[in-house]
Tab-separated table of C-alpha atoms in Angstrom:
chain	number	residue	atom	x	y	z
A	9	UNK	CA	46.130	60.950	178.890
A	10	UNK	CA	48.963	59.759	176.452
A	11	UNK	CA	50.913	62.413	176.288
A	12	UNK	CA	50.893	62.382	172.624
A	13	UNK	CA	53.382	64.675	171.065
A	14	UNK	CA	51.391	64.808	167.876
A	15	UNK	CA	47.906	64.086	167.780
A	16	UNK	CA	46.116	62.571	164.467
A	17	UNK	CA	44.825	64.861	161.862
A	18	UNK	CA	40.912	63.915	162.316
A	19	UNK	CA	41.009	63.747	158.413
A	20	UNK	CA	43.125	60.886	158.435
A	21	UNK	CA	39.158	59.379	159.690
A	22	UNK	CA	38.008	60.240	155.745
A	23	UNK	CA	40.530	58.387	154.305
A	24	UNK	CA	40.334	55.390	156.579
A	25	UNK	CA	36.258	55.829	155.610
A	26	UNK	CA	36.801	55.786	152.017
A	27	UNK	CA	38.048	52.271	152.581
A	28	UNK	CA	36.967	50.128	155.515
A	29	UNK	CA	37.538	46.977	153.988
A	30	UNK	CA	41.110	48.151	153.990
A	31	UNK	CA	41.085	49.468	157.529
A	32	UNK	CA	39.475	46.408	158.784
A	33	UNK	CA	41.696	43.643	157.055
A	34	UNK	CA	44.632	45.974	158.633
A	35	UNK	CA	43.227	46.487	161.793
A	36	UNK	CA	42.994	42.659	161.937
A	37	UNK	CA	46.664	42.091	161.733
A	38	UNK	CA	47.250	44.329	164.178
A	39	UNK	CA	45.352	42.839	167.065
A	40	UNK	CA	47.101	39.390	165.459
A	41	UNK	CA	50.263	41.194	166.076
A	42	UNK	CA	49.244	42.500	169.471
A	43	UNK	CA	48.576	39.453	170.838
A	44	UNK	CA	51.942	37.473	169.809
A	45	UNK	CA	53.780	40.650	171.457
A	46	UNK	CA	51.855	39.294	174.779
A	47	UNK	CA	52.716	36.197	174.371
A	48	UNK	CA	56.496	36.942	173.388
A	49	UNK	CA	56.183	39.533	176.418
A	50	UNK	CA	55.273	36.231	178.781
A	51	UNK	CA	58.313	34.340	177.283
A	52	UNK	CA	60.403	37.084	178.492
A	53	UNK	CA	59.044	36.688	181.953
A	54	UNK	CA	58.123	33.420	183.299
A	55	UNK	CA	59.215	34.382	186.508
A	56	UNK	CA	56.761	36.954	187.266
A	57	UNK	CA	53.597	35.214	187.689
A	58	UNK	CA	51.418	38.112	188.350
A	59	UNK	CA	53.083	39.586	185.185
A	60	UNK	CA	52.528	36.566	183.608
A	61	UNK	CA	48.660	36.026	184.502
A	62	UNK	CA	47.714	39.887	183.031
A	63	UNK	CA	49.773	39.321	179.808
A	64	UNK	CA	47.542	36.154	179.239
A	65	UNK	CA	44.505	38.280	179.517
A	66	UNK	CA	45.473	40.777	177.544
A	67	UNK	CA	46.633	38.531	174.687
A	68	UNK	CA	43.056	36.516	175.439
A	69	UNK	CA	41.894	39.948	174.594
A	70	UNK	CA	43.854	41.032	171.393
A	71	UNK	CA	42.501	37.631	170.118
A	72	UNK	CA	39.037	38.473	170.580
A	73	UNK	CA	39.923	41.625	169.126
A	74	UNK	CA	41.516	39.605	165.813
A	75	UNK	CA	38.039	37.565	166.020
A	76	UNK	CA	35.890	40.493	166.425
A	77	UNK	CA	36.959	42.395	163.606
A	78	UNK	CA	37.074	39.145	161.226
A	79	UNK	CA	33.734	38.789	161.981
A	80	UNK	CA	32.312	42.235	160.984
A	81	UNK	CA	34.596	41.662	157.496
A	82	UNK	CA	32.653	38.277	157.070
A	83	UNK	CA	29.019	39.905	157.601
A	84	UNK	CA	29.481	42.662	155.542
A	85	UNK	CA	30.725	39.702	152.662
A	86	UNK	CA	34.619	41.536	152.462
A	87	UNK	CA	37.649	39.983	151.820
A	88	UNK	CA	40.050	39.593	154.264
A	89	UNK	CA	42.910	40.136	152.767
A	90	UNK	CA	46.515	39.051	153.501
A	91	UNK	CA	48.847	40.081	157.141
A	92	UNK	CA	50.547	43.554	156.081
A	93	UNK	CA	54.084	45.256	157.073
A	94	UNK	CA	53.316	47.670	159.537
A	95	UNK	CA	56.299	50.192	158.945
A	96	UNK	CA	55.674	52.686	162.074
A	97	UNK	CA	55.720	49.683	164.286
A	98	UNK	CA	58.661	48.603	162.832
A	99	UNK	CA	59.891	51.935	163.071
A	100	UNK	CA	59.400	52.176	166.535
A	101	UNK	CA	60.872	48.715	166.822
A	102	UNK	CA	64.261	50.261	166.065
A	103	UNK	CA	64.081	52.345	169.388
A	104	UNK	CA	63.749	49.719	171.390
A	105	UNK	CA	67.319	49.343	173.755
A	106	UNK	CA	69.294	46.411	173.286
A	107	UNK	CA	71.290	45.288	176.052
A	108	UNK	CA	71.238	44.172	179.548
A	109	UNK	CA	67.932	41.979	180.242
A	110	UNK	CA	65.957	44.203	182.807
A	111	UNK	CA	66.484	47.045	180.102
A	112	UNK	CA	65.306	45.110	177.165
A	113	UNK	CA	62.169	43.994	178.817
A	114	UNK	CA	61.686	47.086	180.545
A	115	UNK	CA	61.743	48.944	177.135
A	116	UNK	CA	59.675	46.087	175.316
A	117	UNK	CA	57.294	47.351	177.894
A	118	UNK	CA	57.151	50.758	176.539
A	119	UNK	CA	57.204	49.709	173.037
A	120	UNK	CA	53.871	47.990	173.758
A	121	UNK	CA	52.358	50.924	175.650
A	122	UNK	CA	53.365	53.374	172.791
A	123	UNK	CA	51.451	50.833	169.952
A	124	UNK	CA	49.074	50.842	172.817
A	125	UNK	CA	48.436	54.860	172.785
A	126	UNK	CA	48.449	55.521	169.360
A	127	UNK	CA	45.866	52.832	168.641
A	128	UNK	CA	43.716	54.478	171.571
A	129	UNK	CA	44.169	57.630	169.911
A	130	UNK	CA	43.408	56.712	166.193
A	131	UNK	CA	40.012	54.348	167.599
A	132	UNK	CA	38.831	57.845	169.378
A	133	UNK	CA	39.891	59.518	165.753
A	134	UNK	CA	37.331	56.836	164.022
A	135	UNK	CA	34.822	57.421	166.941
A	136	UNK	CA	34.649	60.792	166.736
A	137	UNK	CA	34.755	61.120	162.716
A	138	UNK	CA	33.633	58.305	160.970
A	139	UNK	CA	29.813	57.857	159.971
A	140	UNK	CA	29.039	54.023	160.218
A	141	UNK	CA	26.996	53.780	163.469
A	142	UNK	CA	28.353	50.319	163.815
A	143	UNK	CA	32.245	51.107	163.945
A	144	UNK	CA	32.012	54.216	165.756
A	145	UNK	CA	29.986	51.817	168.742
A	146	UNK	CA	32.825	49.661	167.963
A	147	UNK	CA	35.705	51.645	167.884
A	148	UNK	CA	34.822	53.315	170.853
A	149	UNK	CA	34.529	50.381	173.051
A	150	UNK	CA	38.034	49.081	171.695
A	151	UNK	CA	39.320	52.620	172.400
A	152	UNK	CA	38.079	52.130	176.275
A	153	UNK	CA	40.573	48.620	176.077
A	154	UNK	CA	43.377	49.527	174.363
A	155	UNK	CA	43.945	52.864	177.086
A	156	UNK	CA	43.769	50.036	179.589
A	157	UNK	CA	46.320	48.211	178.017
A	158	UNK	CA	48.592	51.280	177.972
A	159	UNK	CA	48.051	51.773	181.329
A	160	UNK	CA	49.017	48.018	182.008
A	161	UNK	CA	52.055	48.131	179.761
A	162	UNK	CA	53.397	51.325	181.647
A	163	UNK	CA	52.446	50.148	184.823
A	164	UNK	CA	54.825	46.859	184.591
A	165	UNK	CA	57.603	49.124	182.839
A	166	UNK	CA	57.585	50.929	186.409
A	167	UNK	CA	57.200	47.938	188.101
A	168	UNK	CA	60.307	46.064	186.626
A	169	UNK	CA	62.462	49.559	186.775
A	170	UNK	CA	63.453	52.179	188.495
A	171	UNK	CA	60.020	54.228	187.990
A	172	UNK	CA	61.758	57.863	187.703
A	173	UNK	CA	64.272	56.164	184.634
A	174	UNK	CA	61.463	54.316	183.415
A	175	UNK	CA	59.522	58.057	183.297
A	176	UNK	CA	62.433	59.443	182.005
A	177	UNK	CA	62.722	56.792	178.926
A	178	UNK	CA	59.079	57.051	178.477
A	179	UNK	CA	59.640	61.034	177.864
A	180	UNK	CA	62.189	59.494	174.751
A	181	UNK	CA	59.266	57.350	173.419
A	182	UNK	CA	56.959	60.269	172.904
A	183	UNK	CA	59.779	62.340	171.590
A	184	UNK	CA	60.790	59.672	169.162
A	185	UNK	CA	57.295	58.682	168.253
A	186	UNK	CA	56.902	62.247	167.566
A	187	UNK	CA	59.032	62.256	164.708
A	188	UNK	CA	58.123	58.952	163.470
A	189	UNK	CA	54.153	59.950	163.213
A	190	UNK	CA	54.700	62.652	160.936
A	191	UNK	CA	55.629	60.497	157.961
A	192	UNK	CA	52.004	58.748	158.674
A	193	UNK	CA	48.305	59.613	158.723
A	194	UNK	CA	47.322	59.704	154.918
A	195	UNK	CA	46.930	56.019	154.325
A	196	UNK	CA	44.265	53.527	154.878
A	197	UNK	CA	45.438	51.667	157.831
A	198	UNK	CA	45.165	51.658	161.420
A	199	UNK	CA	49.307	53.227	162.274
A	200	UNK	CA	49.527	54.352	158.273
């Protein structure tokens, strides 16, 4: 569905295993970080209320995210540790075009749909690999959300673009993700 250049080892599923309260804490930050993208997303646009109105749902939605996976670090009496540095987001970060407005928030776009995929792709990794009943229920129901937010994020790319350029840029993402993702996938975080 993604397009993925290079899919996750399922291995990378053992080592996230071998630590949950690790995976957890990071996967927390993430969905922290996932919903102040929407809401810096919905600065960018203020103009666009139908943009505007899905953005708000979907950061309503990272939040519940953030609160659902807090919750399942509480009841099973972990720590939840401090916010980490998330290097291959901030790796992709550096892709992202500066320049004329439309472009910036057109790529911002893209950037959120390619965080987007790869979480998709590393939930179904968990789902179909891990052996805690109650993460791979709930890892596979995040999986279902976050390929809706990928379709949502490339959805307004095209919709604020020109949709062949905006498929044409997209083809750069994958190709540049591509080469970022090999560096990760032995670590005990959601991206790592």
């Amino acid at each position: 569905m993604f397009k993925l250049k290079l899919p996750t080892d399922p291995r990378w599923a053992n080592i996230a295993e071998e630590n949950i309260e690790e995976i957890l804490t990071d996967h927390a930050w993430c969905e922290q970080k996932a919903t102040t993208n929407a809401i810096s997303l919905i600065m960018m646009l203020p103009e666009r209320a139908e943009i505007v109105t899905e953005l708000l749902a979907i950061a309503r939605e990272e939040l519940e995210h953030f609160t659902q996976v807090h919750e399942i670090i509480k009841k099973r009496g972990y720590t939840f540790g401090r916010a980490r540095k998330d290097d291959y987001v901030n790796e992709l970060a550096k892709f992202v075009v500066q320049g004329k407005r439309e472009d910036l928030i057109v790529d911002k776009m893209l950037f959120a749909a390619m965080i987007e995929a790869r979480s998709c792709e590393r939930f179904k990794v968990l789902t179909d690999n891990i052996k805690d009943e109650e993460l791979k229920t709930f890892y596979k129901e995040l999986m279902i959300s976050e390929a809706n937010h990928y379709t949502t994020f490339i959805g307004f790319a095209r919709q604020l673009g020109d949709p062949e350029k905006v498929n044409k840029r997209w083809e750069e993402w994958l190709e540049y993700e591509a080469e970022i993702i090999k560096s990760y996938g032995n670590k005990e975080s959601i991206h790592g």
